[in-house]
Short mmCIF file of C-alpha atoms in Angstrom, two decimals:
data_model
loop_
_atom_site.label_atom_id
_atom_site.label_comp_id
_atom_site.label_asym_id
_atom_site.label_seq_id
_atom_site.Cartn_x
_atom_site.Cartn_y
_atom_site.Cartn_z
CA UNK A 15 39.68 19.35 44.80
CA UNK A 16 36.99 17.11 44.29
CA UNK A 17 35.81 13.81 45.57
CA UNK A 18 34.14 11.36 43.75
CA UNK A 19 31.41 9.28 45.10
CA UNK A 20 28.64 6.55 44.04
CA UNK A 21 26.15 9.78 43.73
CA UNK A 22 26.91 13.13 43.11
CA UNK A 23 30.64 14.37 43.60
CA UNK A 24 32.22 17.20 46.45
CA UNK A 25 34.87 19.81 46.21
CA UNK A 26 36.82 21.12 48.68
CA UNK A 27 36.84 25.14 47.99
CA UNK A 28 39.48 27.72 48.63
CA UNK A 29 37.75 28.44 52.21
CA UNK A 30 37.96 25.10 53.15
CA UNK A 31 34.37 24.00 53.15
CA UNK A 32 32.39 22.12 51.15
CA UNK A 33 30.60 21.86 48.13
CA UNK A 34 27.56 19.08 46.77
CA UNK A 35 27.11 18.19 43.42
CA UNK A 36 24.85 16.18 41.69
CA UNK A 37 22.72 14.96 38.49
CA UNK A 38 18.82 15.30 38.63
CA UNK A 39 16.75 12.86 36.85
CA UNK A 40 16.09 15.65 34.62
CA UNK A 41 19.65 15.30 33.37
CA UNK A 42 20.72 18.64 34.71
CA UNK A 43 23.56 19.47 36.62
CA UNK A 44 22.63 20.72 40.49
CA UNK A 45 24.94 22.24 42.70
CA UNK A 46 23.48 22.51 46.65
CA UNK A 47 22.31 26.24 47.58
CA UNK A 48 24.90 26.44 50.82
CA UNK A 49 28.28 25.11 51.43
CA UNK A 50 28.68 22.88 54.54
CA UNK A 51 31.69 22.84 57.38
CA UNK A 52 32.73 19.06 56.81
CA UNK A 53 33.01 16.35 53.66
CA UNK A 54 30.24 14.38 56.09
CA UNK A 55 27.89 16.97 56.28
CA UNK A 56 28.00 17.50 51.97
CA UNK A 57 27.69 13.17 51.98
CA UNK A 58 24.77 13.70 54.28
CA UNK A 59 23.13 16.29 52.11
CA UNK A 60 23.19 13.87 49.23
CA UNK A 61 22.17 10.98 50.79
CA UNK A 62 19.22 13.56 51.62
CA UNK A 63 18.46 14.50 47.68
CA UNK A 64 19.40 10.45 46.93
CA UNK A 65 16.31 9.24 48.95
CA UNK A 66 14.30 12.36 47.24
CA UNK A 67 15.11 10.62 43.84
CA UNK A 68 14.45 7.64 44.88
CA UNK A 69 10.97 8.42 46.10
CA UNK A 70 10.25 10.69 43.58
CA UNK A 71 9.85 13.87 45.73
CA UNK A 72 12.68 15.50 44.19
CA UNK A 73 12.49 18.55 43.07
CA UNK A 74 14.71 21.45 41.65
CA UNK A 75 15.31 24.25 43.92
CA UNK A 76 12.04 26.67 43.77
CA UNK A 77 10.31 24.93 41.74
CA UNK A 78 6.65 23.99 42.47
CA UNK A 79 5.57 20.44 43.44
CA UNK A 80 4.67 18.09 40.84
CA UNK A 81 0.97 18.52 40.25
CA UNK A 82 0.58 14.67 39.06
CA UNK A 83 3.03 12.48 40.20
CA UNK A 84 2.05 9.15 39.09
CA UNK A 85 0.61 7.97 35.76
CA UNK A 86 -2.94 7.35 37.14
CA UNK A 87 -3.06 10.62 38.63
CA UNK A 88 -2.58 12.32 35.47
CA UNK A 89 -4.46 9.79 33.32
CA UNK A 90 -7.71 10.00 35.41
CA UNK A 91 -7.43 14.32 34.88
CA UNK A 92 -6.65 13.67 31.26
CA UNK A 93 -10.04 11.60 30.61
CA UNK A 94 -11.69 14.16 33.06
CA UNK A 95 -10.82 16.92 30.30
CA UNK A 96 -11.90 15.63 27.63
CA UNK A 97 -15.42 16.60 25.61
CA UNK A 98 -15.61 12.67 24.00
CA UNK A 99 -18.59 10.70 22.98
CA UNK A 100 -20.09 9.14 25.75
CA UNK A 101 -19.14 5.31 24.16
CA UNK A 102 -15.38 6.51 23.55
CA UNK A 103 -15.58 7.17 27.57
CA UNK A 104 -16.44 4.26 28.35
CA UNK A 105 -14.03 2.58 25.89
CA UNK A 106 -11.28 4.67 27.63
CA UNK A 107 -12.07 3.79 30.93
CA UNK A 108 -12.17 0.25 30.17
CA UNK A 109 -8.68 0.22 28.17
CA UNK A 110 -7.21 2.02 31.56
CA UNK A 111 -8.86 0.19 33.89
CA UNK A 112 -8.05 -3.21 32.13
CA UNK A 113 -5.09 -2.91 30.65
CA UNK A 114 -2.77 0.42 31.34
CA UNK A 115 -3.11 1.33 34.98
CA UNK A 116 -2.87 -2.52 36.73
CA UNK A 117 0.76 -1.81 35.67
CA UNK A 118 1.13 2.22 35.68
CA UNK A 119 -1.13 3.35 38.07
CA UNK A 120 1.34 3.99 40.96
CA UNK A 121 4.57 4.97 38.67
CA UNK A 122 5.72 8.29 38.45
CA UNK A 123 5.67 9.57 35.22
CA UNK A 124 9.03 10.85 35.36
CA UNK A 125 9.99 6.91 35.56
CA UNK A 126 7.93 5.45 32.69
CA UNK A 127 10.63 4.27 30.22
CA UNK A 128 10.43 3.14 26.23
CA UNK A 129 11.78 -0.46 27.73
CA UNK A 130 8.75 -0.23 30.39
CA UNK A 131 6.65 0.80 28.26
CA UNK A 132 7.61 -2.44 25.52
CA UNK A 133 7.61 -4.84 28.11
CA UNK A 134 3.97 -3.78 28.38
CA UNK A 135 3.22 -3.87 25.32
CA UNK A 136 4.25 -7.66 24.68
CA UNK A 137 2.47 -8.55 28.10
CA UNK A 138 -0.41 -7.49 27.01
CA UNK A 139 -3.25 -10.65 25.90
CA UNK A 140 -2.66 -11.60 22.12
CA UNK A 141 -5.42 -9.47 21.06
CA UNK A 142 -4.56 -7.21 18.12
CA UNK A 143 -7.27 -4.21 18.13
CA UNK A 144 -7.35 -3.86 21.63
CA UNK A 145 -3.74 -3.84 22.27
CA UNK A 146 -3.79 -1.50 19.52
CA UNK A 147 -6.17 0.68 21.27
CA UNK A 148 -4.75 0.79 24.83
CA UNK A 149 -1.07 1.67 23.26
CA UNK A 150 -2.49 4.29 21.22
CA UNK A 151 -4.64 5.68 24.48
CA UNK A 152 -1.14 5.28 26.61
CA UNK A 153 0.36 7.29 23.87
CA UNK A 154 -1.47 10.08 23.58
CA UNK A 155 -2.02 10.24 27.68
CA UNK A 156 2.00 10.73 27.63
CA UNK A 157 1.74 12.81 24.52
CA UNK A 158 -0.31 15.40 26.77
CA UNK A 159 2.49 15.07 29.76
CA UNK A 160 5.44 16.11 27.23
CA UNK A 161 3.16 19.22 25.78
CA UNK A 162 2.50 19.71 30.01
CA UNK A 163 6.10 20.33 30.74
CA UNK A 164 6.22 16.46 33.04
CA UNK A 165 8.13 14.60 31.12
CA UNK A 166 11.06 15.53 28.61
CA UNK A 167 10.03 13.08 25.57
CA UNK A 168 7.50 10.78 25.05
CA UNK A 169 8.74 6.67 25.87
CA UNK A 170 5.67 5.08 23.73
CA UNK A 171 7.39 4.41 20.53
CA UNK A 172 6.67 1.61 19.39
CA UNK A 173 6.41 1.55 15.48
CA UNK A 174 3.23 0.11 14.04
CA UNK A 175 2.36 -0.53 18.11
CA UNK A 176 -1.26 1.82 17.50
CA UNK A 177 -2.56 0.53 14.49
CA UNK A 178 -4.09 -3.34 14.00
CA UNK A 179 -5.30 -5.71 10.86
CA UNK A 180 -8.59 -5.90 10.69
CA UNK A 181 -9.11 -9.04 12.26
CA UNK A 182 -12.72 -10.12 10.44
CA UNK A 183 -12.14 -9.91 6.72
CA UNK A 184 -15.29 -8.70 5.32
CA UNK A 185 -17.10 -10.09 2.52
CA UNK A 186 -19.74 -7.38 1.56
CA UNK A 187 -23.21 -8.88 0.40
CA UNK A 188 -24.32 -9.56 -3.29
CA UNK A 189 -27.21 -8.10 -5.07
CA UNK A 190 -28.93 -11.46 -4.70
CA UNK A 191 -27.66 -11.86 -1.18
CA UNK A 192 -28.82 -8.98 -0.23
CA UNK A 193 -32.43 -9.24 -2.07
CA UNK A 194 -32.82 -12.64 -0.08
CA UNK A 195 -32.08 -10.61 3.20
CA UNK A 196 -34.51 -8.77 2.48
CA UNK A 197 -36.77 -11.23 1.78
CA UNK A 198 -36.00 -13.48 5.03
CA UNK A 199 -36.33 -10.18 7.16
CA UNK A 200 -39.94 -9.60 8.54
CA UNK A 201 -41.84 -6.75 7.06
CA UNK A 202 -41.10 -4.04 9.59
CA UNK A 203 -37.19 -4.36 8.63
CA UNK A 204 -37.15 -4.53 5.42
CA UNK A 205 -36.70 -1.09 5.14
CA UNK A 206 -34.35 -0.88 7.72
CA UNK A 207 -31.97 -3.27 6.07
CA UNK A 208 -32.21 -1.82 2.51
CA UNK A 209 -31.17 1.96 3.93
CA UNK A 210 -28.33 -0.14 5.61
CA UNK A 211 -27.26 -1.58 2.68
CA UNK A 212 -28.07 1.04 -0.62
CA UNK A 213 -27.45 4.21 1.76
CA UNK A 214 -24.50 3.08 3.94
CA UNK A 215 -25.85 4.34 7.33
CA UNK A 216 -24.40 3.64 10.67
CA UNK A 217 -27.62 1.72 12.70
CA UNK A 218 -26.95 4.34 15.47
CA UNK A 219 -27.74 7.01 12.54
CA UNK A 220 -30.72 4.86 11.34
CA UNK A 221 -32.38 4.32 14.56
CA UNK A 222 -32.21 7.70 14.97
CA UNK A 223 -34.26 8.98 11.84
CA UNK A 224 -37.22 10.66 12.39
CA UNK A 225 -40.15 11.27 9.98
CA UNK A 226 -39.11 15.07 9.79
CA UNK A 227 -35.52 13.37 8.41
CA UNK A 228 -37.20 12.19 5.60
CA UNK A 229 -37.54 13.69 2.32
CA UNK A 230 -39.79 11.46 0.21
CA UNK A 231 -40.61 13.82 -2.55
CA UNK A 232 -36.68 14.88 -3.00
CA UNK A 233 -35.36 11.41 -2.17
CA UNK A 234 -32.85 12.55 0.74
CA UNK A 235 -32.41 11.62 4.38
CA UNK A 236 -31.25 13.92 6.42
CA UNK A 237 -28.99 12.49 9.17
CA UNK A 238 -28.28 14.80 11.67
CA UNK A 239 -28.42 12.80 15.36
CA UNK A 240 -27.23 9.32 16.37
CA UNK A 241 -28.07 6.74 18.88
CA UNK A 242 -25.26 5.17 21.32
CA UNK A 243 -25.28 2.37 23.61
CA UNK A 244 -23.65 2.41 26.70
CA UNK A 245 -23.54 0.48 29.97
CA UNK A 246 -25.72 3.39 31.68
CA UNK A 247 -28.14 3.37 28.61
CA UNK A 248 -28.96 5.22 25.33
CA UNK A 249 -27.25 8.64 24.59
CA UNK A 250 -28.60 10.58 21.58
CA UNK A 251 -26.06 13.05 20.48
CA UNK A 252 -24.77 14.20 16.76
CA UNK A 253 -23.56 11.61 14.47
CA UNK A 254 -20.14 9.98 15.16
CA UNK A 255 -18.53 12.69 13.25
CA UNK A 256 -18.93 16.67 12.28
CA UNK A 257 -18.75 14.34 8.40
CA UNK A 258 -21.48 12.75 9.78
CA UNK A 259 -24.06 15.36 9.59
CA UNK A 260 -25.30 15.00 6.35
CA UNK A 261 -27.77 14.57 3.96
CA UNK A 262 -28.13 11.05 1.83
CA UNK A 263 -29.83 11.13 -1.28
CA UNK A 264 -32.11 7.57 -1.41
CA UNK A 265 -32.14 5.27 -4.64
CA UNK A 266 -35.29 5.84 -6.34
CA UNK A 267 -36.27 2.53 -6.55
CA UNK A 268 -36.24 2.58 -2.41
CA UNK A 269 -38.79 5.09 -2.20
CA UNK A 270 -41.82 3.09 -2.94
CA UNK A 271 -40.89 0.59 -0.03
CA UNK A 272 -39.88 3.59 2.42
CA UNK A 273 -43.03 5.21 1.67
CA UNK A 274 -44.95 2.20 3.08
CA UNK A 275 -42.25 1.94 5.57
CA UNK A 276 -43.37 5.42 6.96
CA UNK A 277 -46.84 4.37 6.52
CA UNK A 278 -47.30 1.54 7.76
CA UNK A 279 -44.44 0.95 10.74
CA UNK A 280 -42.99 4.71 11.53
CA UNK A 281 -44.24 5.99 14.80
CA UNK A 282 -46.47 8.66 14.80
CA UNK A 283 -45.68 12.73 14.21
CA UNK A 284 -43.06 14.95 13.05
CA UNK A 285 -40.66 13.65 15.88
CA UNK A 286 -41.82 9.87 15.62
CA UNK A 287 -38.85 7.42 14.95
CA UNK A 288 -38.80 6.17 11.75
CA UNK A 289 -37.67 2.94 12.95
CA UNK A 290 -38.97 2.75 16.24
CA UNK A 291 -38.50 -0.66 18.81
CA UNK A 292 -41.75 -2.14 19.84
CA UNK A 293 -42.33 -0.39 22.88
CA UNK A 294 -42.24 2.69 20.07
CA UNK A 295 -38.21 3.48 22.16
CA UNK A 296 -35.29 3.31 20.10
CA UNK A 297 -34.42 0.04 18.92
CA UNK A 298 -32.03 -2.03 20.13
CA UNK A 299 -28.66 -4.01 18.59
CA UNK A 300 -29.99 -7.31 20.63
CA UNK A 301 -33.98 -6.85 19.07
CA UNK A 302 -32.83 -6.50 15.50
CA UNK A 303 -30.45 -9.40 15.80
CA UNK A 304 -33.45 -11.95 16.76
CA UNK A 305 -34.23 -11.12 12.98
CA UNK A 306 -31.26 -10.66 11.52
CA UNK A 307 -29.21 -13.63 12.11
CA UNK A 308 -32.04 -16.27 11.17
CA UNK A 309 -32.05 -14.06 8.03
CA UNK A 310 -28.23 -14.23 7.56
CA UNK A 311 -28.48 -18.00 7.92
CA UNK A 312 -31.16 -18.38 5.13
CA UNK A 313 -29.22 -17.11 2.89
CA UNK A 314 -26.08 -18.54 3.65
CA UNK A 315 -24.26 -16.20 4.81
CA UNK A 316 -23.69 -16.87 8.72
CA UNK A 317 -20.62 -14.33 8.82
CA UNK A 318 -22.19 -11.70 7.47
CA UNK A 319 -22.65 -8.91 10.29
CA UNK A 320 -25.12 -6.24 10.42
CA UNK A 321 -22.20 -3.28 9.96
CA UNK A 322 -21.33 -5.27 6.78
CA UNK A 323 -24.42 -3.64 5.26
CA UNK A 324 -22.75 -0.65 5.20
CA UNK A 325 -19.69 -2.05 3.73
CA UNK A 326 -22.02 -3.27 0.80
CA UNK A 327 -22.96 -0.06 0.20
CA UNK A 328 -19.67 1.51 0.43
CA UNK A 329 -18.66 -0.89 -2.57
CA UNK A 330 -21.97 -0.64 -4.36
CA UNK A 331 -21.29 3.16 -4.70
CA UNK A 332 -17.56 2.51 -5.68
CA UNK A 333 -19.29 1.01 -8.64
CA UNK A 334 -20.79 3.13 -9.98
CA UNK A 335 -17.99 5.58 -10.27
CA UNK A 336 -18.41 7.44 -7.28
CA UNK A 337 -14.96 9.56 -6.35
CA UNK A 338 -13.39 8.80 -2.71
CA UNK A 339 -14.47 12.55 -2.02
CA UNK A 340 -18.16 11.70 -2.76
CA UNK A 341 -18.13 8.07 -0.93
CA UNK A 342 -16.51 9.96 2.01
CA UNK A 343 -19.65 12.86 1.93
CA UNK A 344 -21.97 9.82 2.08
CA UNK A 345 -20.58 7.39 4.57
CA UNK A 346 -20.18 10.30 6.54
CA UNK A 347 -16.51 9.93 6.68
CA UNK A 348 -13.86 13.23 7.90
CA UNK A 349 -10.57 11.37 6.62
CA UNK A 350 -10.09 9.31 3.42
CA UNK A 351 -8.42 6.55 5.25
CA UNK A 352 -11.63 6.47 6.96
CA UNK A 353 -13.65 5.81 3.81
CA UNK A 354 -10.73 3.22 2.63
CA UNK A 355 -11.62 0.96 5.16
CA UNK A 356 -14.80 0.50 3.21
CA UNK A 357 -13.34 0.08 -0.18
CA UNK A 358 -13.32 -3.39 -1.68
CA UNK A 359 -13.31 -4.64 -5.31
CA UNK A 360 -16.70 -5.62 -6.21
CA UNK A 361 -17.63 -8.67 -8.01
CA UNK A 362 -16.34 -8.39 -11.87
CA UNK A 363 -15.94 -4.98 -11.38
CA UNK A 364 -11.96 -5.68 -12.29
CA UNK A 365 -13.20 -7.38 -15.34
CA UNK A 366 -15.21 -4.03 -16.18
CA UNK A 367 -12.00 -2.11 -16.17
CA UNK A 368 -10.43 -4.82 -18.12
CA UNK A 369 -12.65 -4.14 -21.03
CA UNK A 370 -12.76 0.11 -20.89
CA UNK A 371 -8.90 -0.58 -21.17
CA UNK A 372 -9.26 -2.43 -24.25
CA UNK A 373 -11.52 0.01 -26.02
CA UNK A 374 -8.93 2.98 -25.00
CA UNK A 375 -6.63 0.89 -27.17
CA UNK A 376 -9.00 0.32 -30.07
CA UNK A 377 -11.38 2.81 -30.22
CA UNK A 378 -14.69 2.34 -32.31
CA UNK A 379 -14.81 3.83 -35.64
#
């Protein structure tokens, strides 16, 4: 005979003692190891595994102890694990530190819940890419605790929660936008802003270049290293991809301006930066910005931002035909939606198409 109780349930059995029952957070079905002399002994035993629960000690019988109980235990090993750029560690450690462990930090993992885990979410400031980023990060931190064996299933499922609109709409630079940049720019980044622009690099790949990285009798520049910023300083590593080691074949009518480029502002030797800081250091965001936005403004363009450059010559490319598999081998790009980001419908280009459609329907002759 059994009795049923608030928690967990006792039988009587045929030698008169008796017998604790109970279900574990797991969802499993736990009897207790021994049988006890009275009903008050059993109710005292699962009081016992009640308070174990409820202070998330509880384990099964023989099992090991939890080796992270709390979210910010096992969030902290996770980042410790990881082989990441040194910027996306610091981007990590900010999203946790800001926005994921002031509310997980001390919660077992075992009691993270999809409603917890949307009540979050909507708490979080209205800012669209970095809520995107700390669900995503929160995500794949729990991701890693399913494939671990902590947790059955994985609470952060939010649809559409990791992903955000681009929040500044660009408008890549005209021909004649871009050849007033130019102009407005002082002489030692001009050809900085034209390999921005007609080659699409990242400026962590361009500060980077080196006079052995260029290739002025075969046009190419070969980008194989990359310069990040972070709060402890510069890091020079590989590019932000494996895509990103690559080499980027110049526009001819560039090389007569990089040529003087090299000449006249590159530092000196094989290793010398090819667009070195004036200290002859790797040049900084903050230095090329004291240029760049009195440029920007001269031509009218106030929102146009330095990474727009590459944008420009994402869509510059397009134009001339280029497939997405050959603007993704020069941008540098691993994924096509990568590259996509980049893609926008140049000026009259539609108008372009508009008239090869008309001569597929009446063809000369």
């Amino acid at each position: 005979m059994a009795g049923k109780r608030g928690f967990g349930s006792i039988r009587r059995l045929p030698s008169k003692r008796y017998q604790p029952r109970y279900t574990g957070p797991d969802g499993l079905r736990y009897t207790a190891p021994h049988t006890f002399d009275t009903k008050l002994d059993a109710e005292g035993w699962l009081t016992d595994v009640r308070r174990e629960i409820t202070a998330d000690t509880w384990r099964p019988a023989g099992a090991a102890p939890p080796k992270y109980r709390t979210v910010g235990d096992y969030a902290e090993s996770w980042l410790t694990a990881r082989t990441l750029k040194p910027r996306t560690t610091e981007h990590y450690r900010q999203l946790l530190d800001r926005l994921i462990l002031p509310t997980f930090a001390d919660t077992a993992i075992v009691a993270v819940t999809a409603d917890g885990v949307r009540r979050w979410h909507t708490s979080m400031p209205p800012r669209p890419t970095q809520r995107s980023h700390a669900y995503a990060l929160l995500k794949a931190i729990l991701r890693d605790a399913v494939d671990d064996g902590l947790i059955p299933a994985n609470p952060a499922h939010i649809r559409g929660a990791g992903s955000a609109r681009r929040a500044h709409k660009v408008k890549p630079a005209t021909l004649a936008e871009l050849a007033g940049l130019v102009e407005a720019m002082p002489p030692k980044y001009r050809a900085l802003t034209l390999v921005a622009a007609w080659c699409g690099l990242r400026f962590g790949e361009q500060v980077e270049l080196r006079r052995k990285d260029v290739d002025l009798s075969a046009g190419v520049l070969h980008v194989r290293r990359g310069a990040v910023r972070t709060k402890t300083g510069i890091s020079i590593g590989g590019p932000k991809s494996a895509a990103g080691v690559r080499d980027v074949s110049v526009p001819p009518h560039l090389l007569p301006m990089l040529r003087k480029h090299v000449y006249d502002h590159a530092a000196p030797g094989r290793e010398g930066l090819l667009f070195p800081a004036g200290h002859g250091g790797t040049l900084a965001p903050s230095t090329l910005y004291k240029v760049f936005y009195p440029a920007r403004e001269a031509i009218g363009r106030p929102d146009l931002r330095w990474h727009d450059l590459r944008h420009t010559g994402a869509v510059l490319a397009a134009s001339t035909g280029a497939t997405l598999a050959e603007l993704m081998a020069r941008l540098g790009h691993s994924t096509p939606a990568a590259a996509l980001v980049y893609q926008h419908a140049a000026d009259g280009r539609d108008a372009i198409i508009a008239a090869k459609l008309s001569e597929l329907a009446n063809p000369k002759g």
